[in-house]
Amino acid sequence: MEFKISKELIKELELLIQENKEQDVLHLLQDMHFADIAEIMEELSEFDAHYVFNTLDSEKTAEILLELDEEVREKILRKLSAKEIAEELDELNTDDAADIIAELPREKKEQVISELEDVEHAKDIVDLLRYDEDSAGGLMAKELVKVNENWNVLTCVKEMRLQAENVTRVHSIYVVDDENRLKGRLSLKDLLTTSTKTPISDVYIPKVDYVKVDTKDVEVARIMQKYDLEAIPVVDELGRLVGRITIDDIIDVIKEEADKDYQLAAGISQDVEADDSILELTKARLPWLVLALLGGFIAVKVSGLYEGAMEEYGVLFFFTPLIAAMAGNVGVQSSAIIVQGLANDTLSGSVWQRLFKEVKLSLLNGLILALILLLGSHFLLGVEYIIGITVSIALISVIVIASLIGTFVPITLNKYGIDPALATGPFITTSNDIFGILIYFSIAKVILGF
Amino acid sequence: MEFKISKELIKELELLIQENKEQDVLHLLQDMHFADIAEIMEELSEFDAHYVFNTLDSEKTAEILLELDEEVREKILRKLSAKEIAEELDELNTDDAADIIAELPREKKEQVISELEDVEHAKDIVDLLRYDEDSAGGLMAKELVKVNENWNVLTCVKEMRLQAENVTRVHSIYVVDDENRLKGRLSLKDLLTTSTKTPISDVYIPKVDYVKVDTKDVEVARIMQKYDLEAIPVVDELGRLVGRITIDDIIDVIKEEADKDYQLAAGISQDVEADDSILELTKARLPWLVLALLGGFIAVKVSGLYEGAMEEYGVLFFFTPLIAAMAGNVGVQSSAIIVQGLANDTLSGSVWQRLFKEVKLSLLNGLILALILLLGSHFLLGVEYIIGITVSIALISVIVIASLIGTFVPITLNKYGIDPALATGPFITTSNDIFGILIYFSIAKVILGF
């Protein structure tokens, strides 16, 4: 169960490939799960990965294709003809096949589709390609089991058997009318305990959760989690049953969403991975850094305004990084809690209550931190008391204001339909740096009178 | 499908409760999903929430209990007798019942267990309470369908029917030997197409994925995702089948893990929510802030070392927040990408390759940013060229070193079994602030010679 790819295994495989011992390669891989083979292929050179792929039979390779990293998959697909790709896709469920086709270059896309053998399958895949990736339509598969409300139990069981052949796991049996409109669902138990002549309309459960094709994927995820659903049917604008989404698709949505929020908080602006190219990584990382740099310019300007204090109170300038850092940290903490609350739908009460709570919280934190600062600046840093007091008072004010900004900004962004996660990370740290320094020097000016 | 609690609904409900119209309350809530009722109860006052809970029948209330926020659930449970709680738990699956019991105060725990009516159920729950929350044992439910390898198909089908009554969804049929050791699994299809006298040992699939009771929950999540499993059996030290984990439990693990990483990155040290008490929030937020403050002390000290430059090059001190901010931002970006790569198991290559790539990447970013800084410091900030050049050169060095620290620290923590996510957030920003300022002034000293 605890499968880990050993270096020995990879070496052995590479050797076998070098010696072109196809049978031995097959033997080595035959009992392995396709997810493990995919992992192994990612470790191999392009040539060796191709060799493995070509050695295995298409039932296995189709599943392996799905599990591969997008980059490796692209390399494998590039060397396959349209017909070969179509053969792989014929083995897959419509949603998975559509996902792979969507990654192909435009021209190859059409070739592959025209080579698909199963016409129904091809039609379904083409249909799925129309939908936005981030919508229920983009997530759903066409494979499902449905029965007509006008059938009786006997016809129903017969038809279901036929349909079930194409469906890996039957989660639910959906009931539709003559126009294919979703009417309800059927419990397998009821079906088996009812006389075979009973019309379906007498036994089906008319209450069924569903989503529309254009429902956002995160909303689908929310609904399925909230109502503990393992599958949910998808209907079009006219209420016709067009597909179903299963819970494993939702896991990907949840992970992607979490990854996205995490990256935004870390100042990375698009979906990248450590193994992406330097150019892609730069594109994802540079924009926020430029923003932070421009914010830094303003901070320099603000500090410059108080140049006059330098002669007498130069030590104040040693504290600007500390003040800026505290402002940034407090702001990020506040905004992260709000962003998470919004994502999990656990925020209650009005904005004003939220801000008021934040004031109390930050005052408490601020007082404790200011006390530490006061003592530390005297005993550790050997700074004059008046400077220590000034910095401490400024710290409290900065913390309160930074936490208010950290609370207010994401709530406001969310209100206007902008992703509140944008307000975490460099954006909040940069603006809090500026405000922090401004407040710090203003208070110092009042107290010290420079 | 798009259920949103309206203020009107809450008002109407509150009014009905005030007038003690129990039947009307029931009528209003009768068609609602328990997850929605739980959401409504969270919006009500404690008294009203109790009223709703007492009005509904126990089949529904048990499910509602599960959906409630931990805090609200505690309030509800506090007013129920041990017997009443036991009645609720009798309606639930063992894993859910065990989770709720685990939250009770110690004394009440034992009372509730002794009041459970179904002895088998009670035994299973007590058994589950032994396991660590974060392990497969803590996640699993006792409800599953299993058959003995020595039975024939007919006995098997009969026994399965009995067992299936206690299991909400049958994901798999597991095969065990006389000692209850997991031997394999059974496909429903094979079972139905085989003669009733065939012994199970002839038809079962001996290959089955499983986890051990002490497997970590994140590892269970990884395995289930990798192999696309909707359920996985759990065995004890002797290989005996003791439970099974379903995919919906795994979603919670994935979300918790993502939330935890996110909070660590934001400098929040324990699992808190926006609605927690100020004391809890302070406990979660203050530690990192204190650390950042102490780091700030060091930054003050470092700046102080270069006090001599203040007279001639005072403007240098205006740039310290900018340098510190850039060092922090770059470090967080680098560490976040590594932490995510580690979490998703997508990091390849050696540490040295990784660091070398990071050097190239940060040199590229650094050069672009330094150029912007050089131009900006002259045209926007009106700083002398020599200062602009000094700060720009320092910026490149700081960016390279910050990104190396951001890459190296999480990889090293991970190597020693420490959660690499610790290296994101305040830890990395604070240490980068200090290094950044030190490098900045060192370079300035060399160039400007103060």
XYZ file of C-alpha atoms in Angstrom, chain A residues 34-221:
188
model
C -1.672 3.102 -13.389
C -1.167 6.004 -10.978
C 2.137 4.446 -9.950
C 3.191 3.855 -13.543
C 2.410 7.502 -14.290
C 4.621 8.528 -11.378
C 7.415 6.329 -12.699
C 7.076 7.766 -16.204
C 7.475 11.264 -14.805
C 10.879 10.236 -13.479
C 12.036 8.762 -16.801
C 13.599 10.482 -19.780
C 11.259 11.399 -22.612
C 12.478 8.495 -24.707
C 12.063 5.979 -21.897
C 8.630 7.306 -20.983
C 7.531 6.807 -24.573
C 8.960 3.325 -24.569
C 6.941 2.394 -21.478
C 3.812 3.976 -22.903
C 4.102 2.094 -26.192
C 4.769 -1.192 -24.449
C 1.619 -1.161 -22.342
C -1.836 -1.913 -23.758
C -4.314 0.861 -24.407
C -6.679 0.073 -21.564
C -3.910 0.878 -19.133
C -2.313 3.713 -21.087
C -5.565 5.675 -21.239
C -5.745 5.752 -17.451
C -2.038 6.551 -17.219
C -2.511 9.526 -19.536
C -5.040 10.929 -17.095
C -2.694 10.631 -14.151
C 0.345 12.203 -15.802
C 1.482 15.744 -15.150
C 0.188 18.063 -17.850
C 3.712 18.652 -19.162
C 4.643 14.988 -19.462
C 1.245 14.210 -20.984
C 1.826 16.836 -23.624
C 5.162 15.266 -24.527
C 3.609 11.828 -24.858
C 0.649 13.064 -26.893
C 2.873 15.035 -29.223
C 4.352 11.812 -30.563
C 1.026 10.068 -31.035
C -1.069 10.324 -34.189
C -4.609 11.650 -34.005
C -5.868 8.113 -34.469
C -3.753 6.790 -31.616
C -4.934 9.540 -29.302
C -8.531 8.830 -30.291
C -8.035 5.194 -29.360
C -6.877 6.217 -25.912
C -9.818 8.555 -25.472
C -12.312 5.892 -26.477
C -11.316 4.096 -23.282
C -12.033 7.084 -21.049
C -15.126 8.651 -19.560
C -16.445 11.646 -21.467
C -15.326 14.218 -18.892
C -11.767 12.920 -18.750
C -11.579 12.591 -22.528
C -12.846 16.151 -22.946
C -10.252 17.449 -20.490
C -7.448 15.859 -22.488
C -8.784 17.087 -25.820
C -9.043 20.604 -24.413
C -5.276 20.557 -23.867
C -4.459 19.675 -27.470
C -3.421 22.230 -30.083
C -6.428 23.392 -32.044
C -5.726 21.563 -35.268
C -5.002 18.241 -33.612
C -8.162 18.656 -31.552
C -10.372 18.377 -34.620
C -8.405 15.492 -36.071
C -8.668 13.540 -32.861
C -12.394 14.133 -32.584
C -12.965 12.936 -36.143
C -11.029 9.753 -35.358
C -13.125 8.795 -32.324
C -14.747 5.469 -33.060
C -17.790 5.496 -30.818
C -20.052 8.157 -32.345
C -22.160 8.652 -29.244
C -19.035 9.039 -27.149
C -17.650 11.563 -29.643
C -20.873 13.569 -29.602
C -20.849 13.676 -25.832
C -17.236 14.796 -25.735
C -17.809 17.568 -28.261
C -20.802 18.642 -26.227
C -18.694 18.855 -23.066
C -16.029 20.925 -24.804
C -18.544 23.754 -25.148
C -18.689 24.436 -21.463
C -16.533 26.736 -19.410
C -13.844 24.812 -17.511
C -14.842 26.426 -14.225
C -18.537 25.580 -14.489
C -20.656 22.552 -13.664
C -20.732 21.863 -17.421
C -16.958 21.728 -17.470
C -16.864 19.314 -14.559
C -19.639 16.923 -15.467
C -19.522 13.589 -17.253
C -22.144 12.391 -19.668
C -22.141 8.882 -18.234
C -25.140 8.398 -16.000
C -28.078 6.097 -15.451
C -31.498 7.579 -16.186
C -34.978 6.185 -16.613
C -38.196 7.595 -18.020
C -41.002 8.358 -15.588
C -43.449 6.634 -17.931
C -41.682 3.308 -17.896
C -42.627 0.570 -15.501
C -40.202 -1.060 -13.106
C -39.455 -3.973 -15.471
C -38.479 -1.844 -18.491
C -36.538 0.294 -16.126
C -34.383 -2.530 -14.778
C -33.671 -3.755 -18.305
C -32.691 -0.311 -19.550
C -30.609 0.364 -16.503
C -28.551 -2.747 -17.100
C -27.710 -1.539 -20.580
C -26.806 1.951 -19.423
C -24.814 0.794 -16.432
C -22.261 -0.844 -18.709
C -20.901 2.562 -19.639
C -20.893 3.900 -16.107
C -18.015 2.983 -13.812
C -19.888 3.625 -10.601
C -23.624 4.041 -10.334
C -24.251 6.681 -7.695
C -27.849 7.444 -8.457
C -30.612 6.619 -10.882
C -32.190 9.741 -12.268
C -35.784 9.981 -13.507
C -36.648 12.148 -16.529
C -39.797 12.887 -18.513
C -40.246 12.473 -22.274
C -38.443 15.763 -22.845
C -35.464 14.553 -20.798
C -36.306 17.006 -18.031
C -35.050 15.935 -14.602
C -38.002 14.885 -12.462
C -36.395 13.118 -9.515
C -34.362 10.122 -8.496
C -34.944 6.496 -7.796
C -33.747 4.464 -4.868
C -32.366 1.086 -5.833
C -34.069 -0.403 -2.794
C -37.534 0.814 -3.841
C -36.927 -0.428 -7.334
C -36.141 -3.932 -6.159
C -38.988 -4.215 -3.708
C -41.735 -2.985 -6.007
C -43.853 -5.073 -8.354
C -42.397 -5.066 -11.864
C -45.518 -3.540 -13.384
C -45.587 -0.466 -11.191
C -44.995 2.710 -13.210
C -41.862 4.589 -12.253
C -43.938 7.717 -11.688
C -45.417 5.979 -8.634
C -42.128 5.163 -6.932
C -39.637 7.870 -7.699
C -38.525 10.505 -5.219
C -39.426 13.884 -6.695
C -36.947 15.750 -4.498
C -33.516 15.827 -5.989
C -30.608 18.229 -5.596
C -29.176 19.474 -8.863
C -27.028 22.206 -10.351
C -27.250 24.067 -13.641
C -24.602 23.771 -16.376
C -23.425 27.312 -15.702
C -23.170 26.995 -11.929
C -19.622 27.886 -10.878
C -17.423 24.930 -9.908
C -16.772 26.314 -6.424
C -20.510 26.626 -5.875
C -20.982 22.999 -6.978
C -18.271 22.022 -4.507
